[in-house]
C-alpha atoms as a printed R data frame, in Angstrom:
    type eleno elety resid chain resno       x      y      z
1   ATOM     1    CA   UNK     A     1   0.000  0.000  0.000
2   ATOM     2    CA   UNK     A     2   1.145  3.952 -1.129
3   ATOM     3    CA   UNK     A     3   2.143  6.313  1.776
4   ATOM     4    CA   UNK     A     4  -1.207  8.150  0.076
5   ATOM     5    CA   UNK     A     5  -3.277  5.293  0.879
6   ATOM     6    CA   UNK     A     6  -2.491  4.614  4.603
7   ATOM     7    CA   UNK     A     7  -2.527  8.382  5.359
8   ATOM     8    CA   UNK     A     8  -5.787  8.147  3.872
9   ATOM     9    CA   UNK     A     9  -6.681  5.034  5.783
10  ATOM    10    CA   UNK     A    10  -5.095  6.546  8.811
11  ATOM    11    CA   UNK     A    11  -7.443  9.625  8.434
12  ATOM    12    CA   UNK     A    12 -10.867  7.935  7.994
13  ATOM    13    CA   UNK     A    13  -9.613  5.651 10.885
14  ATOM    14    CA   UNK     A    14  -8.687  8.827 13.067
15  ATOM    15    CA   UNK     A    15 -12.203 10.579 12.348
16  ATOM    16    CA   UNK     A    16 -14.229  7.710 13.097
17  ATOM    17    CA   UNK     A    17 -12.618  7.031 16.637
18  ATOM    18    CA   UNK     A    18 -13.166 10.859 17.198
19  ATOM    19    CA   UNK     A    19 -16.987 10.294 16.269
20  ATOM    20    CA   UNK     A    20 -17.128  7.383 18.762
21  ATOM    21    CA   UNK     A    21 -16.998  9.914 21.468
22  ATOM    22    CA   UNK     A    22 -19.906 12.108 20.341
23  ATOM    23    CA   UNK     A    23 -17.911 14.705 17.838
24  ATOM    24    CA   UNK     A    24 -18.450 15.417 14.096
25  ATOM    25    CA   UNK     A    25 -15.300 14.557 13.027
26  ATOM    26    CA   UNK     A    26 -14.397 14.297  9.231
27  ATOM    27    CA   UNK     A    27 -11.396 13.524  7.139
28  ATOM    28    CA   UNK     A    28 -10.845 17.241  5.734
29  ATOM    29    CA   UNK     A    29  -9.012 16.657  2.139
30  ATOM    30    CA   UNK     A    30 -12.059 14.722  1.045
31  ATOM    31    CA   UNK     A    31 -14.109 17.920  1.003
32  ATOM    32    CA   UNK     A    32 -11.355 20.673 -0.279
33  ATOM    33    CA   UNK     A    33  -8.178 19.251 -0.771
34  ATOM    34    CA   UNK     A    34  -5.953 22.058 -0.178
35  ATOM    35    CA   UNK     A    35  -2.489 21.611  1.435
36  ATOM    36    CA   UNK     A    36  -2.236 23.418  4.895
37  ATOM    37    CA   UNK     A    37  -5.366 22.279  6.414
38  ATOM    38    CA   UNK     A    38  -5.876 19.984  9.187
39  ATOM    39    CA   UNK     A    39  -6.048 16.287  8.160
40  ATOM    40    CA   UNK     A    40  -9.153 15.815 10.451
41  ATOM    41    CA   UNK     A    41 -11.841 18.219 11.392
42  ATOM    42    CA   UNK     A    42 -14.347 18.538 13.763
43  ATOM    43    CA   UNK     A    43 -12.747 19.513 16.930
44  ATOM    44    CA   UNK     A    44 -13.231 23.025 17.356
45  ATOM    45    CA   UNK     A    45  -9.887 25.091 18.185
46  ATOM    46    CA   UNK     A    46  -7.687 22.372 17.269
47  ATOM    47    CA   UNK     A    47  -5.797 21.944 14.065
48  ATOM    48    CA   UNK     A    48  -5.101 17.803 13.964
49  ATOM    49    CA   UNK     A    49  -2.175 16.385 12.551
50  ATOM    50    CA   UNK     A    50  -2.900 12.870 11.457
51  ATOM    51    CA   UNK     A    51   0.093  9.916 11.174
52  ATOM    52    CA   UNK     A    52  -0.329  6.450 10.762
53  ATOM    53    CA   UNK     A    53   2.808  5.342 10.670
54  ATOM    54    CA   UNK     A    54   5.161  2.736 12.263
55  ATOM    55    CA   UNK     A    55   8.158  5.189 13.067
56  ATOM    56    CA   UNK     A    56   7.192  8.828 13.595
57  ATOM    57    CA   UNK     A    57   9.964 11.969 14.583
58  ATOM    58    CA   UNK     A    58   6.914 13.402 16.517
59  ATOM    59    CA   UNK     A    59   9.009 17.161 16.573
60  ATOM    60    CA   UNK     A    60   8.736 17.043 12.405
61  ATOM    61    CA   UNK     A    61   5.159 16.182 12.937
62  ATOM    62    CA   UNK     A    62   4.453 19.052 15.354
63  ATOM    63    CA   UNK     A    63   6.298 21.352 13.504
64  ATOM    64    CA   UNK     A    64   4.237 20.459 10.501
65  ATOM    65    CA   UNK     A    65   0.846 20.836 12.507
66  ATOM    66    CA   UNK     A    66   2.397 24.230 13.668
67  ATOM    67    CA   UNK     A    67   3.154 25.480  9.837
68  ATOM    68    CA   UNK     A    68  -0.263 24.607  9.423
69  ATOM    69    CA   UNK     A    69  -1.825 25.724 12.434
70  ATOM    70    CA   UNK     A    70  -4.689 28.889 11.661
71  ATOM    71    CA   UNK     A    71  -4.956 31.482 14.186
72  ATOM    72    CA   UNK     A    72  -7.079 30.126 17.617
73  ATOM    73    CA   UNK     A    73  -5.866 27.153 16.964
74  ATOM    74    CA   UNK     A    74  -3.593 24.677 19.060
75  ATOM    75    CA   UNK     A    75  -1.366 21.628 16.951
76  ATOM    76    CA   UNK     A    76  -2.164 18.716 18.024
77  ATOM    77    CA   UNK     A    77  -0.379 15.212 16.466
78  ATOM    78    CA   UNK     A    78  -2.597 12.095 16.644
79  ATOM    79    CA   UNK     A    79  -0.323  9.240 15.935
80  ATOM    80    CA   UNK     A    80  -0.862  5.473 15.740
81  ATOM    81    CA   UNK     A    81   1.320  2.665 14.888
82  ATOM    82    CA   UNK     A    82   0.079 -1.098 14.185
83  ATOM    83    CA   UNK     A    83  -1.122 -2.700 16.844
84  ATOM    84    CA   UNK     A    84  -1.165  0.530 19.572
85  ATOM    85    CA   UNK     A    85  -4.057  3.013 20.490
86  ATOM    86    CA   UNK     A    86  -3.973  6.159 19.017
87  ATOM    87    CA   UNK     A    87  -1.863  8.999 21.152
88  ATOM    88    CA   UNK     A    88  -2.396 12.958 21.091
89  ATOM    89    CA   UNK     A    89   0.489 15.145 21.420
90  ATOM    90    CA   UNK     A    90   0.355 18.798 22.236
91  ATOM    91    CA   UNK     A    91   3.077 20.868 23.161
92  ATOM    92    CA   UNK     A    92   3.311 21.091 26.799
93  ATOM    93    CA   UNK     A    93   2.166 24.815 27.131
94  ATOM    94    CA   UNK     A    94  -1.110 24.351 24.927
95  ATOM    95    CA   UNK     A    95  -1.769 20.337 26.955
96  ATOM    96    CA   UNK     A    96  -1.337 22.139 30.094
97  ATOM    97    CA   UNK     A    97  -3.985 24.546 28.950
98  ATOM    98    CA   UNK     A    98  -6.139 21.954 27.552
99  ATOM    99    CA   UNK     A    99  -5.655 20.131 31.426
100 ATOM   100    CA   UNK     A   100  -7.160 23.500 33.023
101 ATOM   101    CA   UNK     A   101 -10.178 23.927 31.081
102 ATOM   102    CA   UNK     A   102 -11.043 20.491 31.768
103 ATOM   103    CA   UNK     A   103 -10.125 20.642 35.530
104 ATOM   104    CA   UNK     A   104 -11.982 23.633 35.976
105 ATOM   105    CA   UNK     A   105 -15.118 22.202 34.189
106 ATOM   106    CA   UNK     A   106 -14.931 19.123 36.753
């Protein structure tokens, strides 16, 4: 299989785990295509970076999610390798302000 076709596979894969927890979450390129936008949408504020790969040099990833990044938005990398659940990676400034709103909304 092409590097086109997992990252494809990778991003449908991505969008319906984020739908399994109540979110509108769609693979973006299928609707415009353009280079610079997130790989998945439907979580508001965050601009996902999307790799299903084996081996991953998560700062190229972030810095690529950061290039891409739209104002109001944080990067985040979703990342998943055969076999393993999917992780999220922020930056620690924008998880630690991720970990606030959520502890304050406890």
């Amino acid at each position: 299989m092409n590097s086109r076709n997992k990252g494809k596979r990778g991003e449908l894969e991505l969008a319906k785990k984020l739908r399994e927890y109540g979110y509108r979450c769609r693979r973006a390129q299928q609707y415009c295509g353009a280079n610079g936008d997130a790989d998945v949408v439907g979580l508001p504020g965050l601009h996902i970076e999307c790799k299903r790969v084996e081996k991953l040099n998560l700062y190229d990833a972030m810095a690529q999610a950061k290039r891409d990044t739209k104002p109001g938005e944080k990067p985040v990398v979703f990342w998943r390798r055969n076999n393993h659940k999917w992780l999220m990676v922020f930056e620690i400034d924008d998880g630690m302000e991720v970990y606030r709103g959520w502890e304050a909304g406890r």
